[in-house]
Short mmCIF file of C-alpha atoms in Angstrom, two decimals:
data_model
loop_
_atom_site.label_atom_id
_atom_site.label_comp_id
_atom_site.label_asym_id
_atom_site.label_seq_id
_atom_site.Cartn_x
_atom_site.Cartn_y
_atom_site.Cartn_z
CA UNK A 5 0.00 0.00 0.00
CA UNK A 6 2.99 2.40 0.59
CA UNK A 7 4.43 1.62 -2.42
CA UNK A 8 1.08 2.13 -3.99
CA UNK A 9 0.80 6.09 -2.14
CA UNK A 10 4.55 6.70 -3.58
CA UNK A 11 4.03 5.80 -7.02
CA UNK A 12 1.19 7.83 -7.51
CA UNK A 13 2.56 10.22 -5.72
CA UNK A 14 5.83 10.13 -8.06
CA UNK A 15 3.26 10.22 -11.18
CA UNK A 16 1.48 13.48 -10.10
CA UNK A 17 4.47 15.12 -9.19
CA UNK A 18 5.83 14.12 -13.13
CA UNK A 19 2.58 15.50 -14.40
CA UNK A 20 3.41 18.83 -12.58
CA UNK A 21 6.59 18.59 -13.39
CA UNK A 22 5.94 17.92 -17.22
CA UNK A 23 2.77 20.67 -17.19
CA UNK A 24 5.24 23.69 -15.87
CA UNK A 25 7.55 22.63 -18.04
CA UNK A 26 5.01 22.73 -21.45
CA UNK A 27 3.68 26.11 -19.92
CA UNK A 28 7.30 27.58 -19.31
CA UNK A 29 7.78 26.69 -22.87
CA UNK A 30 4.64 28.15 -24.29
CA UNK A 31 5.87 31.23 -22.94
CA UNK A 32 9.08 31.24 -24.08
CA UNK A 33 8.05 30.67 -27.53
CA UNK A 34 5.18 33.97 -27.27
CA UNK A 35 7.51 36.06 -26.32
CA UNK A 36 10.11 35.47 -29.11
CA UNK A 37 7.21 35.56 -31.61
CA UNK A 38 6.59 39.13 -29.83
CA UNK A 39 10.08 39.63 -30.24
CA UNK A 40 10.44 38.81 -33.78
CA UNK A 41 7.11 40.20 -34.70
CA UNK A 42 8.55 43.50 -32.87
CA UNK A 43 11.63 43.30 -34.63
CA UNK A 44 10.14 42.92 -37.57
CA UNK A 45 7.73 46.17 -37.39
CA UNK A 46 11.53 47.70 -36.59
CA UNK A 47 13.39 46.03 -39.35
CA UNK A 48 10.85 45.14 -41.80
CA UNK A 49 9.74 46.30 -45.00
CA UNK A 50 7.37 49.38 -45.85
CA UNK A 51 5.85 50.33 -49.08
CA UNK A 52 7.47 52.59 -51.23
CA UNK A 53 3.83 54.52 -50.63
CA UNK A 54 4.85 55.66 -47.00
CA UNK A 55 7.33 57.94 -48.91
CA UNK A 56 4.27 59.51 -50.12
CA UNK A 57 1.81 59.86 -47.25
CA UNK A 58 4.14 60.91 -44.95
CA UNK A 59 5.85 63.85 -46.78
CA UNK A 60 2.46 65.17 -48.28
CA UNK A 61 1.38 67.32 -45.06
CA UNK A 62 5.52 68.90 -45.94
CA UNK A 63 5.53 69.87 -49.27
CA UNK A 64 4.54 68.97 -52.99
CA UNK A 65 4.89 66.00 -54.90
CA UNK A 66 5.66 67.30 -58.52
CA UNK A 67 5.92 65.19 -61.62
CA UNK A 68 8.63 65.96 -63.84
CA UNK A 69 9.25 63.86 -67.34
CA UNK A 70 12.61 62.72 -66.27
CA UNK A 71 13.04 62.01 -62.72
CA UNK A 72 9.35 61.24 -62.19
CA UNK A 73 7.18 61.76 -58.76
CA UNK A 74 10.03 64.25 -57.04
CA UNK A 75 9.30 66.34 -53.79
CA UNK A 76 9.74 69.99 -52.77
CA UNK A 77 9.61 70.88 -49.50
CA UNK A 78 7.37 73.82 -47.80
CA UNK A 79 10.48 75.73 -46.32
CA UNK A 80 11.97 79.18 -46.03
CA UNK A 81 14.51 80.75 -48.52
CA UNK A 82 17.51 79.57 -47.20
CA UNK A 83 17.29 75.74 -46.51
CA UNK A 84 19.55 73.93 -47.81
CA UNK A 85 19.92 70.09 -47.60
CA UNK A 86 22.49 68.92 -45.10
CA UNK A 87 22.96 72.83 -44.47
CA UNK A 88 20.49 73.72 -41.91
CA UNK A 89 18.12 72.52 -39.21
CA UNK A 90 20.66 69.80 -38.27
CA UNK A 91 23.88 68.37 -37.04
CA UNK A 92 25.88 65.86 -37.14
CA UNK A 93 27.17 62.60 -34.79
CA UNK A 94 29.32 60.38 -35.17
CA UNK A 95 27.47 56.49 -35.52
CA UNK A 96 29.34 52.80 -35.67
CA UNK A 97 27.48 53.92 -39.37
CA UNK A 98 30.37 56.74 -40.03
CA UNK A 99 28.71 60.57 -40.33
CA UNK A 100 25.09 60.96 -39.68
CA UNK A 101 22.93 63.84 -40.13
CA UNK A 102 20.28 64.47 -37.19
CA UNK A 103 17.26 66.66 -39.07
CA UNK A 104 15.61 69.29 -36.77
CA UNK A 105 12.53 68.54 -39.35
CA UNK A 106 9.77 66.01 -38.50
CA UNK A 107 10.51 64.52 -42.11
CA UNK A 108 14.17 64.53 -41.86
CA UNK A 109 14.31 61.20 -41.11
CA UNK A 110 13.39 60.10 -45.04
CA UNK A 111 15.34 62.89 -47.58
CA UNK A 112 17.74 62.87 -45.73
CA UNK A 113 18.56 59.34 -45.74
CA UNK A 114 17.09 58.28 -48.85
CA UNK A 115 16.82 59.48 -52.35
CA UNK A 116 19.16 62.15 -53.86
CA UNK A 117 18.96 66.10 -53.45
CA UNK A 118 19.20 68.68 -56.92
CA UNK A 119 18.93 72.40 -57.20
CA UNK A 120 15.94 74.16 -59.81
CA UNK A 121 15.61 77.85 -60.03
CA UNK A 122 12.04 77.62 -60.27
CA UNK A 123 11.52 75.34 -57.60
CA UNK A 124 14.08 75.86 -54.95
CA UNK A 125 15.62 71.81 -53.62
CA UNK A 126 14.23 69.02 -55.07
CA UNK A 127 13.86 65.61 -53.29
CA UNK A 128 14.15 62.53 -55.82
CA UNK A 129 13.73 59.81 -54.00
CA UNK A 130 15.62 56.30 -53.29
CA UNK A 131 15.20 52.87 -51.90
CA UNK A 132 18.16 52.39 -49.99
CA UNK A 133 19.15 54.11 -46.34
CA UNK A 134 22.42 55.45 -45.18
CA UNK A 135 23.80 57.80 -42.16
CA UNK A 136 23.64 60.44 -45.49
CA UNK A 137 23.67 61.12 -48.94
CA UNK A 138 26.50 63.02 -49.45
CA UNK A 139 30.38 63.47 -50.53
CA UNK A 140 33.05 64.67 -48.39
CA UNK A 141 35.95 66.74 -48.76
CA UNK A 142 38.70 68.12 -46.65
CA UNK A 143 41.98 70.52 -47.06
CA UNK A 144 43.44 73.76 -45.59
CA UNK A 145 41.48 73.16 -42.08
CA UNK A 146 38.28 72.47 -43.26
CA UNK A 147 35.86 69.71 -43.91
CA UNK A 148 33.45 69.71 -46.46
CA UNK A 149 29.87 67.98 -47.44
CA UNK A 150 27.73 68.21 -50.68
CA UNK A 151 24.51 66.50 -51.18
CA UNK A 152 24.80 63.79 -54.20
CA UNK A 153 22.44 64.69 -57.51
CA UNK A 154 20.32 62.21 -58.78
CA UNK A 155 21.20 59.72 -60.81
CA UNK A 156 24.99 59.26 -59.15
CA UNK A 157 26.16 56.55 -57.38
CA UNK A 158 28.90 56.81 -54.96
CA UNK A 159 32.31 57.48 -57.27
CA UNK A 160 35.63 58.95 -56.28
CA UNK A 161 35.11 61.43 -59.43
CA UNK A 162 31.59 63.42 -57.99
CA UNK A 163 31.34 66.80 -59.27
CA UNK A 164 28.46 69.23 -58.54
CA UNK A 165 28.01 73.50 -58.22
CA UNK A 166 30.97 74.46 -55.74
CA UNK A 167 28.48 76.43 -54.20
CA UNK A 168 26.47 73.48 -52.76
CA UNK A 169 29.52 72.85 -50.67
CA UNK A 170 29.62 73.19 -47.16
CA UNK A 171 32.88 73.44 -45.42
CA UNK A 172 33.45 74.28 -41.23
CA UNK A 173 36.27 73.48 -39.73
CA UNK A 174 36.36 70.69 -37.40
CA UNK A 175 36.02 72.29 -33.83
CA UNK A 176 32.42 72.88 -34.79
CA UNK A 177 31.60 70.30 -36.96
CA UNK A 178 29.69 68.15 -34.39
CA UNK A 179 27.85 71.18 -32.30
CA UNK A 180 24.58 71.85 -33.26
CA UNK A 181 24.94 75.28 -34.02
CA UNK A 182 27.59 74.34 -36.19
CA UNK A 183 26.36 76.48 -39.10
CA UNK A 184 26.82 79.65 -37.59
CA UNK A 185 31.05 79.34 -38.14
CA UNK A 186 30.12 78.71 -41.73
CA UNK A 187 31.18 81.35 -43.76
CA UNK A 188 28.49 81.13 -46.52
CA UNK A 189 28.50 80.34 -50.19
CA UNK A 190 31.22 82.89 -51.08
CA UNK A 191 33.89 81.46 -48.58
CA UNK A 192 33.05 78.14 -49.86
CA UNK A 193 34.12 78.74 -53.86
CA UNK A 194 37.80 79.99 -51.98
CA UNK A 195 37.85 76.92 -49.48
CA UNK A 196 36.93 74.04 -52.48
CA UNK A 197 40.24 74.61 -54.50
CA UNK A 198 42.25 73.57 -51.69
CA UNK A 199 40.66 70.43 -50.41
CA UNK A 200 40.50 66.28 -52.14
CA UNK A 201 38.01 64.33 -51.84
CA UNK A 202 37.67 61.72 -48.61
CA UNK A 203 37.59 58.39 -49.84
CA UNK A 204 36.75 56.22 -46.61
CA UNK A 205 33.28 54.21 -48.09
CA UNK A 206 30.87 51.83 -45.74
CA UNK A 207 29.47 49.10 -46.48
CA UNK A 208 26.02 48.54 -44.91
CA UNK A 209 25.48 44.36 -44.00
CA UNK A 210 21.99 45.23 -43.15
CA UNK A 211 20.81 46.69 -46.77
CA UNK A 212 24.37 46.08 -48.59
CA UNK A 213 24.23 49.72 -49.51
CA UNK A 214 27.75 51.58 -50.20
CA UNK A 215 28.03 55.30 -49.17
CA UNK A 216 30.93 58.04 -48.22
CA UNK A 217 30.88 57.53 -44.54
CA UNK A 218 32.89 60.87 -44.35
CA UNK A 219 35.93 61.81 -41.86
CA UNK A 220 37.03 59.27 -38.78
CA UNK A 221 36.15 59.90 -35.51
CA UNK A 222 40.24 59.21 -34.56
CA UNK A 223 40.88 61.93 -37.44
CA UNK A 224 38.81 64.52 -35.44
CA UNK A 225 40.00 63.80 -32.27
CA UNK A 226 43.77 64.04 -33.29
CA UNK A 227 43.04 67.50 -35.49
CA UNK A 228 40.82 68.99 -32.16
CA UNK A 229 42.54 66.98 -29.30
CA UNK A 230 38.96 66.00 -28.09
CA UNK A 231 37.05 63.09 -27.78
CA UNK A 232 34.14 62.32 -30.66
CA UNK A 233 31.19 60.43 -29.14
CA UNK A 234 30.29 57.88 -31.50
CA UNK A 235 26.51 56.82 -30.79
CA UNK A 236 24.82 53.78 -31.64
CA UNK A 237 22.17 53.72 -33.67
CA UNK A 238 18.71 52.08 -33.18
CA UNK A 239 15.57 51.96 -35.49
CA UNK A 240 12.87 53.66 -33.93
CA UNK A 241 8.86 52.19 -34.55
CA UNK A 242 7.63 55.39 -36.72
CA UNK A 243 8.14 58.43 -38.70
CA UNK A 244 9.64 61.17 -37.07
CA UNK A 245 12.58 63.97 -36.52
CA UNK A 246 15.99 61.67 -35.20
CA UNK A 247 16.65 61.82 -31.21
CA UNK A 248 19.80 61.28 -29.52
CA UNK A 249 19.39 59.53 -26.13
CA UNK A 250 22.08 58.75 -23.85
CA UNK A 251 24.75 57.05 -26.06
CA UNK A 252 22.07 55.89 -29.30
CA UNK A 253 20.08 57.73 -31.77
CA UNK A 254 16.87 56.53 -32.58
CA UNK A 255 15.80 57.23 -35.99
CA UNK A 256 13.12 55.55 -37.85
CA UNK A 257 15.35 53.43 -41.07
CA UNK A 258 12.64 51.06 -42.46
CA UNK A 259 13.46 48.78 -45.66
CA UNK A 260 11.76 49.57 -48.41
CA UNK A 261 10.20 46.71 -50.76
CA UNK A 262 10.98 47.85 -54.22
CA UNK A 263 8.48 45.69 -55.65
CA UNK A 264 5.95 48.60 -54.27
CA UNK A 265 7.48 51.02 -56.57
CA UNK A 266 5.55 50.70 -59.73
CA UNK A 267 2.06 50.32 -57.98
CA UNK A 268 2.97 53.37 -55.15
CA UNK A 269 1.52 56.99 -56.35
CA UNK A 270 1.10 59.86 -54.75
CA UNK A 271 -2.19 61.32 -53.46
CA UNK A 272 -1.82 64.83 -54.69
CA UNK A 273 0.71 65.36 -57.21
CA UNK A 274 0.57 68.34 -59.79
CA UNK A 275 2.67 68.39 -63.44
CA UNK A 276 5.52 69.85 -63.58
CA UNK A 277 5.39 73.97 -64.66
CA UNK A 278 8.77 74.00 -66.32
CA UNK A 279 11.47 70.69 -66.80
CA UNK A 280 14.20 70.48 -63.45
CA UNK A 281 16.72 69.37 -65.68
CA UNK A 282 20.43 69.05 -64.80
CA UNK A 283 22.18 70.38 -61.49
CA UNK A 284 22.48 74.52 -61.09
CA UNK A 285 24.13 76.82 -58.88
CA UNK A 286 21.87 78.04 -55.49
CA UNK A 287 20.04 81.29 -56.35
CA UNK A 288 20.17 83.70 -53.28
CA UNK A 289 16.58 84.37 -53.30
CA UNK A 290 15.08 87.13 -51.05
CA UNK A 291 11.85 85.35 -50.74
CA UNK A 292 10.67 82.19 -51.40
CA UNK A 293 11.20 80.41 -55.08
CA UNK A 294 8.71 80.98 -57.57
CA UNK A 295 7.44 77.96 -57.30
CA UNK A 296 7.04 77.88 -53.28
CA UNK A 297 4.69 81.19 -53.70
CA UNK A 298 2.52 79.05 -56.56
CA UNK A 299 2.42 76.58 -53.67
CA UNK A 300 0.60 78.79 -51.56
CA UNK A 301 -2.22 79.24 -53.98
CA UNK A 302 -2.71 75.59 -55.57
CA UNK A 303 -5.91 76.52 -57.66
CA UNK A 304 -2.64 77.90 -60.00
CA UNK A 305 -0.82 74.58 -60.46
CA UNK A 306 -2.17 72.22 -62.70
CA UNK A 307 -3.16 69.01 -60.62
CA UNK A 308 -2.84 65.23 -62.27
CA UNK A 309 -3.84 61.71 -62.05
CA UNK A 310 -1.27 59.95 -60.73
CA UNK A 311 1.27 58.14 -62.92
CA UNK A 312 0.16 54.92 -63.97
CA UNK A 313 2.27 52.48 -63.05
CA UNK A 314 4.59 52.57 -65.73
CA UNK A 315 5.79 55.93 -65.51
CA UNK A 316 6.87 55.10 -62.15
CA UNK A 317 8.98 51.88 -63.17
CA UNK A 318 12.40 53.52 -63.58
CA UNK A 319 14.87 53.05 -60.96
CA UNK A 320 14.42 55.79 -57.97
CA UNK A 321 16.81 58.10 -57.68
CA UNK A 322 18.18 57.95 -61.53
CA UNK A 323 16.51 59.88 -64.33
CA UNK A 324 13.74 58.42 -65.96
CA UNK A 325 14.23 57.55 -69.83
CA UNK A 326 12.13 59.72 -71.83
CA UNK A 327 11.72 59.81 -75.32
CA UNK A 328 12.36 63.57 -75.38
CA UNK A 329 12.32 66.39 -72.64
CA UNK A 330 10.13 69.80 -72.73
CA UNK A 331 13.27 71.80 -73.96
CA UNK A 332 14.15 69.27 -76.17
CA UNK A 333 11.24 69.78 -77.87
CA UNK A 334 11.55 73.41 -78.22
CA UNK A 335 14.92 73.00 -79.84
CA UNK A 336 13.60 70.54 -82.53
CA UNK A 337 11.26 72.84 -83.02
CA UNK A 338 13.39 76.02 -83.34
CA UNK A 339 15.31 74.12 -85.55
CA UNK A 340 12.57 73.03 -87.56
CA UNK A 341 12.20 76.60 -88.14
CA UNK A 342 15.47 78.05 -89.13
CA UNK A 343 15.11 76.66 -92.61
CA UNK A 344 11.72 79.09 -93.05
CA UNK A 345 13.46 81.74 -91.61
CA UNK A 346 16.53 82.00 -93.87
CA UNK A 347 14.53 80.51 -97.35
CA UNK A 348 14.49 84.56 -98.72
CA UNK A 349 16.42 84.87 -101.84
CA UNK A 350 20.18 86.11 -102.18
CA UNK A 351 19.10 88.31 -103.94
CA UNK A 352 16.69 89.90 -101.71
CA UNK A 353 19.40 89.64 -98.78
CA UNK A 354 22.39 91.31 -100.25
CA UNK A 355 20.19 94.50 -101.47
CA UNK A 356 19.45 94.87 -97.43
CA UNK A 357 23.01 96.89 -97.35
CA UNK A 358 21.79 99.24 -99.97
CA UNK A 359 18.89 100.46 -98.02
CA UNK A 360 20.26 100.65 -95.20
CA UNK A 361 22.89 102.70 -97.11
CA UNK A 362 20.11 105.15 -98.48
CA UNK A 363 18.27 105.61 -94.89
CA UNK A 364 19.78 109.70 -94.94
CA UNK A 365 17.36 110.13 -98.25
CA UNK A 366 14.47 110.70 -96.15
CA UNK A 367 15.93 113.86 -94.63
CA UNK A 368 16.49 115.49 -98.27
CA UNK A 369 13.86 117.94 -99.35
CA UNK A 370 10.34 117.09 -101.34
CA UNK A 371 11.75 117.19 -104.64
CA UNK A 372 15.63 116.13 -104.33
CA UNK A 373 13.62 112.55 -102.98
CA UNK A 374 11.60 112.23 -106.29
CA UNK A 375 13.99 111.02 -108.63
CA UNK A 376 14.93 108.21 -105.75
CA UNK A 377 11.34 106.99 -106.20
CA UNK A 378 11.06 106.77 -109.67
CA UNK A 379 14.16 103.97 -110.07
CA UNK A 380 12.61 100.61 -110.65
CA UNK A 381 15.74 98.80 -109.59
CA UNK A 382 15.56 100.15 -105.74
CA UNK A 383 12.56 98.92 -105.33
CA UNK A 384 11.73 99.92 -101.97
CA UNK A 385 7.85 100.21 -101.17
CA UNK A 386 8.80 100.30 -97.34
CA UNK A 387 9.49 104.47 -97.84
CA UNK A 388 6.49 104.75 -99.98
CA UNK A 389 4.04 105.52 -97.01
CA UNK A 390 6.96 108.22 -95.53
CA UNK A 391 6.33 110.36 -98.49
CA UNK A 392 2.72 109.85 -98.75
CA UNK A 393 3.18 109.65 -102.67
CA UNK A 394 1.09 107.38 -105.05
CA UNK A 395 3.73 104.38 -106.42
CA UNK A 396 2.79 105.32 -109.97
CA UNK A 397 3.11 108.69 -109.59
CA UNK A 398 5.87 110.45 -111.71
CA UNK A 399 7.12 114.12 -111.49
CA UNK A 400 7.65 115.81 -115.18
CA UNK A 401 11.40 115.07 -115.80
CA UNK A 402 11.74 119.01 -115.45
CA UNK A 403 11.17 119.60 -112.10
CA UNK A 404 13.91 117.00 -111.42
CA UNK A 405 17.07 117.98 -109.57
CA UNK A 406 20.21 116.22 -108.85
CA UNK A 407 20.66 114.14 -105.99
CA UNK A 408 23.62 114.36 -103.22
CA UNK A 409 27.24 113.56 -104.51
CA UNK A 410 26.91 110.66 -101.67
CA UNK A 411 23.36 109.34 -103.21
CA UNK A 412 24.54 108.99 -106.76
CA UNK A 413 24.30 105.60 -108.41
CA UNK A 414 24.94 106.00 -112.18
CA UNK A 415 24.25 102.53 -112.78
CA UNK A 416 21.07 102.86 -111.12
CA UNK A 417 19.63 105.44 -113.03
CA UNK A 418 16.75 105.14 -115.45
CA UNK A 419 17.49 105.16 -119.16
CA UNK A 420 14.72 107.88 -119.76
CA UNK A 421 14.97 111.64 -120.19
CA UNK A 422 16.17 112.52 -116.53
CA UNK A 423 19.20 110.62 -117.32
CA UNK A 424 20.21 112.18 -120.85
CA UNK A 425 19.92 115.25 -119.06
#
């Protein structure tokens, strides 16, 4: 009977045993599903359309025939990208720019930046995330950034307007107020000639995209004799303006499924006024670009469906292949033209000298400009309505008198009576 008690005994205390087990378990795997499933809402992939809801409340998605669906932003006169409202850290990613803007955390990190007249920066944007878009120089005490056009991938040989340059040297290149030692545009064009391009290039495992990480920390700290932070960076759950807390920045660095491209559109999107075309100089406007004062009023921009999907198909951030641009155009068709414009005769184009030789006639008296009229060979009806005289009307060769010494044209004259005379 004891024996009896202690194996059942011994069974229940297996089934316990066995039941807190399963149950420990169970909870083990829930929370790495709610792991993974929060890592993946980190990590994981968003469609290309979240570039396009999220920057709409910002600015204006314009379509333009060669780079597509591009962005302006809603800003003031003198933003620049990578210029203003911002800083830098140093990240185990190399250089990364921390926006003051609540959309910072896509242009800035996707896509490629270009300068338009007309419209002030232009967003275009990309798939693939980095600390920053840009290319980095250094020389003569400085260091140097300048945001990458479309259409470029990182190369050693990147050329844009020296006055997109941005050069401070490297005591304030990490404070962010670092823009007020910057001298401005016209400092920058003397700075550029004496700097070479930093070469150092990362490698991202995550996303396998290649960018100029910019200066090393150790190669600020031995030019300023200070220490650089270098912050690690963690993807934060949603859109939003970077934060740096304690020794990581949070920033919000989402994949984005390319597959989403075609089919993605934007909401509101308008055409194009006038074609970006290639990269230009920055225009020191004293307001707002023309096109950020059309914003303002958008019953005067001309609103669009959105792109089907194959206008949308070209690879983001390089220009879109069109069979010919808006200025294109208008040089086939001023060319088309020329031919119409220069078909007068020879004839009629070398006797252009000859009146503009004779212009002084009209300040001869009444009767001196008679004889003028009545050559057939000068043939010039365009003085007719100056002297207010009939074409076939002929003055009796008697009332003729001789015209100026400088006037006279022998060959020119008419074989009638006026000329035996």
């Amino acid at each position: 009977m004891v024996i009896y008690l202690l194996q059942q005994t011994q069974t229940n205390l297996m089934k316990k045993i066995r039941f807190f087990v399963l149950q420990a378990a169970a909870i083990i795997l829930l929370a790495s599903a709610s792991f993974l499933k929060a890592s993946a809402q980190d990590e994981g992939e968003v469609s290309y359309q979240t570039f396009y809801d999220q920057l709409s409340p910002y600015g204006q998605w314009v379509y333009d025939p060669q780079y597509g669906n591009v962005w302006v932003p809603d800003v003031g006169s003198d933003f620049r990208p990578y210029g203003n409202e911002g800083h830098w850290v140093m990240t185990d990613y190399g250089n990364t720019w921390v926006s003051d803007y609540p959309w910072g955390w896509a242009p800035f990190h996707y896509g490629r930046w270009t300068y338009n007249d007309y419209y002030g920066w232009i967003w275009v944007p990309g798939y693939e995330w980095a600390p920053a878009w840009v290319s980095w120089r250094n020389g003569g005490g400085y260091y140097g950034w300048a945001p990458l056009s479309p259409g470029l991938t990182v190369s050693i040989g990147y050329s844009c307007p020296v006055d997109w340059w941005v050069f401070i040297q490297p005591q304030y290149m990490y404070r962010p107020d670092y823009y007020h030692y910057w001298g401005g545009p016209h400092e920058t064009v003397n700075i550029y000639n004496r700097t070479t391009v930093i070469t150092h290039v990362y490698v991202d495992n995550r996303t396998h995209a290649t960018y100029f990480s910019g200066p090393r920390a150790s190669e600020i700290q031995a030019v300023t004799h200070r220490t650089v932070p270098v912050y690690r960076v963690n993807t934060a759950s949603r859109p939003g303006s970077p934060s740096v807390r304690g020794n990581s920045l949070n920033i919000y660095r989402p994949a984005v499924n390319r597959s989403t491209i075609a089919s993605a559109r934007p909401a509101n999107v308008v055409r194009a006024p006038q074609a970006i075309g290639a990269a230009r100089p920055t225009t020191a406007h004293t307001s707002a670009p023309p096109f950020h004062a059309a914003m303002q009023h958008p019953s005067t921009l001309q609103h669009m469906p959105a792109p089907s999907a194959a206008t949308n198909s070209h690879t983001i951030g390089q220009p879109a292949h069109m069979p010919q641009t808006a200025p294109a155009a208008a040089r086939q068709t001023q060319q088309q033209n020329r031919p119409q414009q220069h078909s007068q005769p020879m004839q009629q184009q070398r006797s252009q000298p000859q009146i503009q030789q004779n212009r002084p006639q009209p300040q001869v008296s009444h009767q001196q400009a008679q004889p003028q009229r009545t050559q057939p060979q000068m043939q010039q009806p365009q003085r007719q309505p100056q002297m207010q005289q009939p074409q076939r009307m002929q003055a009796p060769p008697q009332q003729h008198m001789q015209a100026p010494p400088r006037m006279e044209a022998p060959r020119e004259e008419p074989h009638g009576e006026g000329g035996r005379r």
